[in-house]
Short mmCIF file of C-alpha atoms and ligand atoms in Angstrom, two decimals:
data_model
loop_
_atom_site.label_atom_id
_atom_site.label_comp_id
_atom_site.label_asym_id
_atom_site.label_seq_id
_atom_site.Cartn_x
_atom_site.Cartn_y
_atom_site.Cartn_z
CA MET A 86 -43.72 29.24 -124.39
CA THR A 87 -43.75 31.52 -127.37
CA ALA A 88 -40.34 32.11 -128.79
CA PRO A 89 -38.55 34.97 -127.04
CA GLY A 90 -39.66 38.03 -128.89
CA ALA A 91 -36.62 39.46 -130.46
CA ALA A 92 -38.78 39.63 -133.55
CA PHE A 93 -41.72 41.03 -131.77
CA GLY A 94 -42.01 44.66 -132.66
CA GLY A 95 -44.49 45.73 -129.91
CA PRO A 96 -43.72 47.23 -126.56
CA LEU A 97 -41.64 45.23 -124.10
CA LEU A 98 -44.51 45.18 -121.55
CA GLU A 99 -48.16 45.72 -122.23
CA VAL A 100 -50.64 45.34 -119.34
CA ARG A 101 -54.41 45.64 -119.97
CA GLY A 102 -57.18 45.66 -117.41
CA LEU A 103 -55.15 44.14 -114.68
CA VAL A 104 -56.93 43.34 -111.50
CA LYS A 105 -55.65 42.13 -108.14
CA ARG A 106 -58.02 41.83 -105.21
CA PHE A 107 -57.29 40.83 -101.61
CA GLY A 108 -59.65 39.41 -98.98
CA GLY A 109 -63.40 39.25 -99.85
CA GLY A 110 -64.19 36.31 -97.61
CA GLY A 111 -65.09 32.82 -98.56
CA GLY A 112 -61.64 31.97 -99.85
CA LEU A 113 -60.42 28.38 -99.95
CA PHE A 114 -58.41 29.05 -96.74
CA GLY A 115 -61.00 31.25 -95.19
CA VAL A 116 -59.27 34.45 -96.17
CA GLY A 117 -61.97 36.84 -94.93
CA GLY A 118 -62.49 40.47 -94.44
CA PRO A 119 -63.73 43.09 -96.91
CA GLU A 120 -62.53 42.88 -100.46
CA ILE A 121 -59.63 45.26 -101.30
CA ARG A 122 -59.29 46.11 -104.92
CA ALA A 123 -55.53 46.90 -104.76
CA VAL A 124 -55.13 46.93 -108.55
CA ASP A 125 -58.39 47.70 -110.33
CA GLY A 126 -58.20 47.63 -114.11
CA VAL A 127 -54.74 48.94 -114.83
CA ASP A 128 -53.43 49.54 -118.36
CA LEU A 129 -49.71 50.16 -118.63
CA VAL A 130 -47.20 50.01 -121.41
CA VAL A 131 -43.38 49.99 -120.96
CA GLY A 132 -41.23 50.27 -124.00
CA ARG A 133 -37.74 48.65 -124.54
CA GLY A 134 -35.09 50.54 -122.54
CA GLU A 135 -37.70 52.86 -121.15
CA ILE A 136 -37.95 54.14 -117.45
CA VAL A 137 -41.55 54.48 -116.44
CA GLY A 138 -42.08 56.05 -112.98
CA LEU A 139 -45.03 54.81 -110.89
CA VAL A 140 -46.12 57.29 -108.20
CA GLY A 141 -48.95 57.57 -105.74
CA GLU A 142 -49.63 57.76 -102.07
CA SER A 143 -49.10 54.89 -99.66
CA GLY A 144 -51.66 52.11 -100.31
CA SER A 145 -52.40 53.15 -103.81
CA GLY A 146 -51.35 49.74 -105.19
CA LYS A 147 -47.96 50.37 -106.59
CA THR A 148 -46.23 47.42 -105.03
CA THR A 149 -49.08 45.15 -105.80
CA LEU A 150 -49.04 46.22 -109.45
CA GLY A 151 -45.31 45.66 -109.72
CA ARG A 152 -45.54 42.23 -108.11
CA THR A 153 -48.56 41.21 -110.14
CA ILE A 154 -46.84 42.14 -113.41
CA LEU A 155 -44.05 39.64 -112.49
CA ARG A 156 -46.70 37.18 -111.24
CA LEU A 157 -45.01 37.17 -107.80
CA THR A 158 -48.60 37.84 -106.84
CA GLU A 159 -51.23 36.12 -109.12
CA PRO A 160 -53.59 38.51 -110.90
CA ASP A 161 -57.34 37.95 -110.79
CA ASP A 162 -58.09 39.46 -114.17
CA GLY A 163 -56.58 41.30 -117.14
CA SER A 164 -53.59 40.52 -119.49
CA ILE A 165 -49.89 40.88 -119.23
CA ARG A 166 -47.82 40.65 -122.38
CA PHE A 167 -44.05 40.64 -122.04
CA ASP A 168 -42.27 40.79 -125.39
CA GLY A 169 -45.39 39.43 -126.98
CA ILE A 170 -45.62 36.56 -124.52
CA ASP A 171 -48.89 36.07 -122.67
CA VAL A 172 -47.51 35.92 -119.08
CA ARG A 173 -50.74 34.86 -117.58
CA ALA A 174 -50.88 31.80 -119.79
CA LEU A 175 -47.51 30.40 -118.70
CA GLY A 176 -47.13 27.31 -116.60
CA SER A 177 -44.66 27.33 -113.79
CA ARG A 178 -41.74 26.12 -115.88
CA ASP A 179 -42.18 28.65 -118.61
CA LEU A 180 -42.81 31.38 -116.04
CA ARG A 181 -39.45 30.52 -114.30
CA ARG A 182 -37.75 30.78 -117.64
CA LEU A 183 -39.38 34.16 -118.30
CA ARG A 184 -38.26 35.36 -114.91
CA ARG A 185 -34.74 35.51 -116.25
CA ARG A 186 -35.91 38.55 -118.11
CA MET A 187 -38.02 40.25 -115.46
CA GLN A 188 -36.62 41.02 -112.03
CA ILE A 189 -37.34 43.06 -109.05
CA VAL A 190 -35.27 45.27 -106.66
CA PHE A 191 -37.01 45.57 -103.24
CA GLN A 192 -37.57 48.50 -101.03
CA ASP A 193 -35.94 47.01 -97.95
CA PRO A 194 -32.73 45.33 -98.99
CA GLY A 195 -32.18 44.03 -95.47
CA ALA A 196 -35.39 42.10 -95.45
CA ALA A 197 -34.91 40.95 -99.06
CA LEU A 198 -31.58 39.13 -98.48
CA ASN A 199 -31.58 35.81 -96.75
CA PRO A 200 -29.46 36.40 -93.62
CA ARG A 201 -28.31 32.73 -93.70
CA MET A 202 -26.75 32.98 -97.18
CA ARG A 203 -23.36 34.45 -97.98
CA VAL A 204 -23.16 36.99 -100.70
CA LYS A 205 -21.81 34.54 -103.24
CA SER A 206 -24.90 32.38 -102.80
CA LEU A 207 -27.26 35.33 -102.74
CA VAL A 208 -25.93 36.73 -105.97
CA GLY A 209 -25.13 33.46 -107.54
CA GLU A 210 -28.43 31.69 -106.69
CA PRO A 211 -30.37 32.78 -109.84
CA LEU A 212 -27.42 31.66 -111.95
CA VAL A 213 -27.49 28.18 -110.26
CA ILE A 214 -31.34 27.86 -110.30
CA HIS A 215 -31.46 28.58 -113.96
CA GLY A 216 -28.31 26.42 -114.74
CA VAL A 217 -26.33 29.17 -116.13
CA ALA A 218 -23.15 28.77 -114.14
CA ARG A 219 -21.43 26.74 -111.41
CA GLY A 220 -18.11 26.09 -109.89
CA ARG A 221 -15.23 28.43 -110.88
CA ASP A 222 -17.36 30.13 -113.62
CA LEU A 223 -20.05 30.94 -110.96
CA GLU A 224 -17.46 32.58 -108.78
CA GLU A 225 -16.14 34.66 -111.70
CA ARG A 226 -19.64 35.68 -112.68
CA VAL A 227 -20.47 36.68 -109.07
CA ALA A 228 -17.21 38.68 -108.83
CA ALA A 229 -18.11 40.49 -112.09
CA LEU A 230 -21.61 41.27 -110.90
CA LEU A 231 -20.22 42.62 -107.55
CA ALA A 232 -17.80 44.79 -109.51
CA GLU A 233 -20.67 46.10 -111.57
CA VAL A 234 -22.44 47.35 -108.42
CA GLY A 235 -19.33 48.74 -106.93
CA LEU A 236 -18.43 46.02 -104.43
CA GLU A 237 -15.10 44.19 -103.90
CA ARG A 238 -14.59 40.62 -104.99
CA ASP A 239 -14.07 39.62 -101.24
CA ALA A 240 -17.70 40.71 -100.42
CA MET A 241 -18.81 37.31 -101.75
CA HIS A 242 -17.45 35.51 -98.75
CA ARG A 243 -19.33 37.74 -96.29
CA TRP A 244 -22.81 37.66 -94.74
CA PRO A 245 -25.47 40.30 -95.37
CA HIS A 246 -25.37 41.70 -91.84
CA GLU A 247 -21.80 42.74 -92.45
CA PHE A 248 -22.96 45.34 -94.88
CA SER A 249 -24.50 48.79 -94.66
CA GLY A 250 -28.00 49.51 -96.08
CA GLY A 251 -26.60 50.90 -99.27
CA GLN A 252 -24.21 47.98 -99.70
CA LYS A 253 -27.06 45.59 -99.10
CA GLN A 254 -29.06 47.28 -101.82
CA ARG A 255 -26.05 46.92 -104.19
CA ILE A 256 -26.14 43.19 -103.39
CA GLY A 257 -29.82 43.12 -104.14
CA ILE A 258 -29.18 44.84 -107.42
CA ALA A 259 -26.39 42.45 -108.31
CA ARG A 260 -28.72 39.57 -107.66
CA ALA A 261 -31.45 41.11 -109.84
CA LEU A 262 -28.95 41.68 -112.61
CA ALA A 263 -27.46 38.17 -112.48
CA LEU A 264 -29.62 36.84 -115.30
CA ARG A 265 -29.31 40.01 -117.39
CA PRO A 266 -33.01 40.89 -117.34
CA ASP A 267 -34.64 43.24 -119.97
CA PHE A 268 -37.06 44.56 -117.23
CA LEU A 269 -36.51 45.58 -113.62
CA VAL A 270 -39.30 46.60 -111.20
CA CYS A 271 -37.54 48.92 -108.79
CA ASP A 272 -39.90 49.15 -105.83
CA GLU A 273 -38.74 52.24 -103.95
CA PRO A 274 -35.27 51.13 -104.15
CA VAL A 275 -33.78 54.01 -102.04
CA SER A 276 -36.47 55.11 -99.70
CA ALA A 277 -35.29 52.83 -96.90
CA LEU A 278 -31.64 54.05 -97.24
CA ASP A 279 -29.82 56.96 -95.57
CA VAL A 280 -30.16 60.06 -97.59
CA SER A 281 -26.32 60.13 -97.92
CA VAL A 282 -26.43 56.98 -100.07
CA GLN A 283 -29.64 57.39 -101.91
CA ALA A 284 -28.10 59.41 -104.85
CA GLN A 285 -25.33 56.79 -105.15
CA ILE A 286 -27.84 53.90 -105.56
CA VAL A 287 -30.01 55.93 -107.96
CA ASN A 288 -26.84 56.83 -109.96
CA LEU A 289 -25.88 53.08 -110.01
CA LEU A 290 -29.34 52.10 -111.34
CA VAL A 291 -29.18 54.78 -114.00
CA GLU A 292 -25.68 53.74 -115.06
CA LEU A 293 -26.74 50.03 -115.29
CA GLN A 294 -29.84 50.98 -117.19
CA ARG A 295 -27.76 52.86 -119.71
CA ARG A 296 -25.10 50.14 -119.99
CA HIS A 297 -27.56 47.23 -120.45
CA GLY A 298 -30.59 49.10 -121.96
CA MET A 299 -33.02 47.53 -119.51
CA ALA A 300 -36.45 48.94 -118.97
CA TYR A 301 -37.49 49.97 -115.45
CA LEU A 302 -40.82 50.37 -113.70
CA PHE A 303 -39.50 52.76 -111.10
CA ILE A 304 -41.80 53.04 -108.05
CA ALA A 305 -41.13 56.02 -105.90
CA HIS A 306 -42.60 58.60 -103.63
CA ASP A 307 -40.10 61.38 -104.56
CA LEU A 308 -41.72 63.10 -107.51
CA ALA A 309 -38.78 65.31 -108.17
CA LEU A 310 -36.60 62.26 -108.62
CA VAL A 311 -39.16 60.51 -110.80
CA ALA A 312 -39.74 63.62 -112.97
CA HIS A 313 -35.92 63.78 -113.44
CA LEU A 314 -35.21 60.12 -113.89
CA CYS A 315 -38.02 58.79 -115.93
CA ASP A 316 -39.14 58.92 -119.53
CA ARG A 317 -42.78 58.58 -118.57
CA ILE A 318 -44.71 58.75 -115.38
CA ALA A 319 -47.88 56.86 -114.29
CA VAL A 320 -49.82 58.18 -111.31
CA MET A 321 -51.80 55.68 -109.33
CA TYR A 322 -54.68 56.37 -106.97
CA LEU A 323 -56.75 53.64 -105.20
CA GLY A 324 -55.83 50.93 -107.60
CA ARG A 325 -56.16 52.85 -110.89
CA ILE A 326 -53.83 54.90 -113.11
CA VAL A 327 -55.29 58.37 -113.11
CA GLU A 328 -52.66 60.08 -115.24
CA GLU A 329 -49.88 59.01 -117.50
CA GLY A 330 -47.61 60.81 -119.83
CA PRO A 331 -44.14 61.95 -120.72
CA ALA A 332 -42.29 62.88 -117.54
CA ALA A 333 -41.42 66.47 -118.55
CA ALA A 334 -44.94 67.27 -119.82
CA LEU A 335 -46.60 65.71 -116.78
CA ALA A 336 -44.41 67.40 -114.27
CA ALA A 337 -44.77 70.70 -116.01
CA ARG A 338 -48.54 70.51 -116.35
CA PRO A 339 -50.35 67.80 -114.42
CA LEU A 340 -53.85 67.25 -115.94
CA HIS A 341 -55.38 65.47 -112.96
CA PRO A 342 -56.10 67.28 -109.73
CA TYR A 343 -54.55 64.40 -107.77
CA THR A 344 -51.26 64.65 -109.65
CA GLN A 345 -51.32 68.39 -109.00
CA ALA A 346 -51.81 67.73 -105.30
CA LEU A 347 -49.00 65.12 -105.34
CA PHE A 348 -46.64 67.64 -106.88
CA ALA A 349 -47.72 70.40 -104.53
CA SER A 350 -46.92 68.15 -101.56
CA SER A 351 -43.79 66.63 -103.04
CA PRO A 352 -41.55 65.42 -100.30
CA PRO A 353 -39.40 67.99 -98.73
CA PRO A 354 -35.68 67.59 -99.13
CA ASP A 355 -35.23 66.38 -95.51
CA PRO A 356 -36.02 62.57 -95.66
CA GLU A 357 -37.04 62.42 -92.06
CA ILE A 358 -39.65 65.09 -92.63
CA ALA A 359 -40.65 63.31 -95.89
CA ARG A 360 -41.02 60.01 -94.01
CA ARG A 361 -43.43 61.62 -91.52
CA LEU A 362 -45.46 63.18 -94.30
CA ARG A 363 -46.34 60.00 -95.98
CA MET A 364 -49.86 61.27 -96.72
CA PRO A 365 -49.52 64.98 -97.04
CA ILE A 366 -52.57 65.68 -99.30
CA PRO A 367 -55.53 67.18 -97.62
CA GLY A 368 -58.24 64.62 -96.65
CA GLU A 369 -58.08 60.90 -96.03
CA VAL A 370 -57.47 58.31 -98.67
CA PRO A 371 -60.77 56.31 -98.80
CA SER A 372 -60.51 52.68 -97.80
CA PRO A 373 -59.85 50.48 -100.83
CA SER A 374 -62.60 48.18 -99.49
CA ASP A 375 -65.17 50.93 -99.56
CA LEU A 376 -64.47 52.99 -102.67
CA PRO A 377 -66.40 56.18 -103.38
CA PRO A 378 -68.78 56.07 -106.41
CA GLY A 379 -67.85 58.08 -109.52
CA CYS A 380 -64.29 59.50 -109.47
CA ARG A 381 -62.49 57.97 -106.56
CA PHE A 382 -60.73 61.20 -105.87
CA HIS A 383 -63.96 63.25 -105.56
CA PRO A 384 -64.05 63.39 -101.69
CA ARG A 385 -60.71 65.18 -101.79
CA CYS A 386 -61.02 67.17 -105.00
CA PRO A 387 -61.54 70.86 -104.75
CA ILE A 388 -63.30 71.02 -108.16
CA ALA A 389 -65.53 67.97 -107.83
CA THR A 390 -69.01 68.30 -109.40
CA ASP A 391 -72.18 66.12 -109.31
CA ARG A 392 -70.98 64.37 -112.43
CA CYS A 393 -67.76 63.46 -110.59
CA ARG A 394 -69.74 61.93 -107.70
CA ALA A 395 -71.70 59.74 -110.09
CA GLU A 396 -69.63 58.87 -113.18
CA PRO A 397 -66.16 57.31 -113.13
CA PRO A 398 -63.88 59.13 -115.48
CA VAL A 399 -61.86 57.04 -117.91
CA LEU A 400 -58.31 57.77 -119.08
CA ARG A 401 -58.40 60.08 -122.15
CA GLU A 402 -55.48 61.40 -124.24
CA LEU A 403 -55.42 65.15 -123.90
CA THR A 404 -52.09 66.01 -125.46
CA ALA A 405 -49.67 63.79 -127.29
CA GLY A 406 -49.17 60.73 -125.21
CA HIS A 407 -50.51 62.46 -122.08
CA ARG A 408 -53.60 60.89 -120.60
CA ALA A 409 -55.73 61.71 -117.59
CA ALA A 410 -58.87 60.28 -116.06
CA CYS A 411 -60.69 63.39 -115.01
CA HIS A 412 -63.91 65.02 -116.27
CA ARG A 413 -62.26 68.34 -115.99
CA SER A 414 -58.85 67.93 -117.34
CA GLU A 415 -59.43 70.28 -120.24
CA GLU A 416 -59.65 73.14 -117.73
CA LEU A 417 -56.34 72.13 -116.27
CA LEU A 418 -54.82 72.22 -119.78
CA GLY A 419 -55.23 75.94 -119.61
CA GLY A 420 -52.82 75.96 -116.63
CA ALA A 421 -55.21 76.23 -113.67
CA THR A 422 -53.39 75.51 -110.42
CA LEU A 423 -55.60 73.91 -107.75
CA PHE A 424 -52.85 73.17 -105.25
CA PRO A 425 -50.17 75.89 -105.27
CA ARG A 426 -46.80 74.33 -105.13
CA ASP A 427 -44.49 75.05 -102.22
CA ALA A 428 -41.51 76.60 -104.00
CA SER A 429 -39.09 74.80 -101.74
CA SER A 430 -40.41 71.35 -102.62
CA SER A 431 -41.65 71.85 -106.15
CA PRO A 432 -40.11 69.62 -108.74
CA THR A 433 -39.60 72.66 -110.83
CA SER A 434 -37.08 73.72 -108.26
CA GLY A 435 -35.43 70.36 -108.10
CA PRO A 436 -33.32 68.40 -110.56
CA GLY A 437 -36.30 67.74 -112.79
CA SER A 438 -36.31 71.41 -113.74
CA THR A 439 -33.46 70.81 -116.12
CA GLY A 440 -35.83 68.99 -118.44
CA ARG A 441 -35.31 65.62 -120.14
CA SER A 442 -32.25 66.28 -122.25
CA THR A 443 -30.07 64.39 -119.77
CA ARG A 444 -31.33 61.59 -117.60
CA GLY A 445 -30.15 60.87 -114.10
CA PRO A 446 -29.57 62.52 -110.82
CA GLU A 447 -26.77 64.89 -110.01
CA PRO A 448 -23.43 63.16 -109.93
CA ALA A 449 -22.48 61.59 -106.60
CA SER A 450 -19.26 59.85 -105.57
CA PRO A 451 -19.67 56.00 -105.84
N1 ATP B 801 -51.00 40.66 -99.21
C1 ATP B 801 -52.01 41.54 -98.99
N2 ATP B 801 -53.13 41.14 -98.37
C2 ATP B 801 -54.17 42.05 -98.14
N3 ATP B 801 -54.07 43.30 -98.53
C3 ATP B 801 -53.03 43.75 -99.20
C4 ATP B 801 -51.84 42.84 -99.43
N4 ATP B 801 -50.90 43.55 -100.09
C5 ATP B 801 -51.42 44.78 -100.30
N5 ATP B 801 -52.61 44.89 -99.71
C6 ATP B 801 -53.43 46.13 -99.73
O1 ATP B 801 -53.53 46.58 -101.06
C7 ATP B 801 -53.55 47.94 -101.08
C8 ATP B 801 -52.33 48.42 -101.96
O2 ATP B 801 -51.13 48.10 -101.22
P1 ATP B 801 -49.66 48.30 -101.89
O3 ATP B 801 -48.75 47.82 -100.90
O4 ATP B 801 -49.71 47.70 -103.27
O5 ATP B 801 -49.62 49.91 -101.95
P2 ATP B 801 -48.39 50.83 -102.30
O6 ATP B 801 -48.85 51.84 -103.22
O7 ATP B 801 -47.23 49.99 -102.68
O8 ATP B 801 -48.07 51.49 -100.86
P3 ATP B 801 -46.73 52.07 -100.26
O9 ATP B 801 -46.36 53.31 -100.91
O10 ATP B 801 -46.98 52.20 -98.82
O11 ATP B 801 -45.60 51.01 -100.48
C9 ATP B 801 -53.39 48.47 -99.67
O12 ATP B 801 -54.70 48.76 -99.16
C10 ATP B 801 -52.90 47.30 -98.91
O13 ATP B 801 -53.31 47.30 -97.66
S1 SF4 B 802 -63.20 63.79 -112.20
FE1 SF4 B 802 -63.96 65.39 -110.86
S2 SF4 B 802 -63.52 64.65 -108.74
FE2 SF4 B 802 -62.30 63.42 -110.16
S3 SF4 B 802 -60.37 64.53 -110.24
FE3 SF4 B 802 -61.60 65.27 -111.93
S4 SF4 B 802 -62.62 67.11 -111.20
FE4 SF4 B 802 -61.88 65.96 -109.45
MG1 MG B 803 -45.24 49.77 -101.97
#
């Protein structure tokens, strides 16, 4: 493996042309069905200590992208460079070493924690696997990790089922932190939790990010949260990044009709209603196994033209660091609003409206 890139001056993570397909028939084990291009040529850069939000409707490929970056799912094409290291070229031993630096926090903490392991083993397992600690030292390290995520030392002797959803997620975060990673994929880390504890977990993640200077790829449905929390936002639709830019600029003036639609239909404050409105944008998401020609959003886009139906748009930089893949983004630069925002759900009425001078949600009791 290339030497860890303390001396590498480039971005922490640089993904180019990443592709992950599922199905397609004829596989070694007879994996049939139509081919699904879950991640279809994604470019993504995450800087050191940067929080990049990844948003998009259900099925757009966010989880697959996050997992493929970590090689929890094997990519089919493209490159992944982490701190200058070619992640795709690593053998299993070097990949395991690199995993110390790249971890994931899962959406459903209940499902992610082995019910037959006590908390001490769950949190301590990465330390044991990587030969970092054992015995008394292991116990002290687990206690310190539990303290970091707001859990008592005694929690280490208990089983996952003895904890609430929020506490389980704290355990999942402690496990992810155990090896002091530089990069965390947070895959909708609060969407399975009661609304009463969501802010606490988000606050915890923000606090940990500030304390340790980690970079996050923060996958979420809640655009107001992402706009507030993140330095940059990438918007995904049917396997592709369709817009990407500084969070404040992108939230204030989305330059892709799909992003406008997402913001206009941003989840209402009531999480139960939000859960039922998983796909609030007019029109159906086309099947990823039968993608429309040209721009993939054209069947749902109110300003689609013949060119849109024929020619796939590429990501283009329209203002500083703000890119969109749309033939008509220049017109949106002028402030055209295709999908009027509901004032009650607009990110401009949420915490994101305070701009980027301070990062993090409103304070909540731990
Ligand atoms: N293991 C798999 N086998 C086959 N298809 C898969 C697999 N994992 C994901 N897919 C498909 O890939 C596409 C992208 O799924 P993915 O879970 O990455 O989307 P997502 O954006 O994370 O959605 P959500 O917001 O619901 O979590 C979907 O069409 C999904 O059905
Ligand atoms: S390229 Fe055309 S169809 Fe696609 S989002 Fe832009 S205007 Fe709409
Ligand atoms: Mg997902």
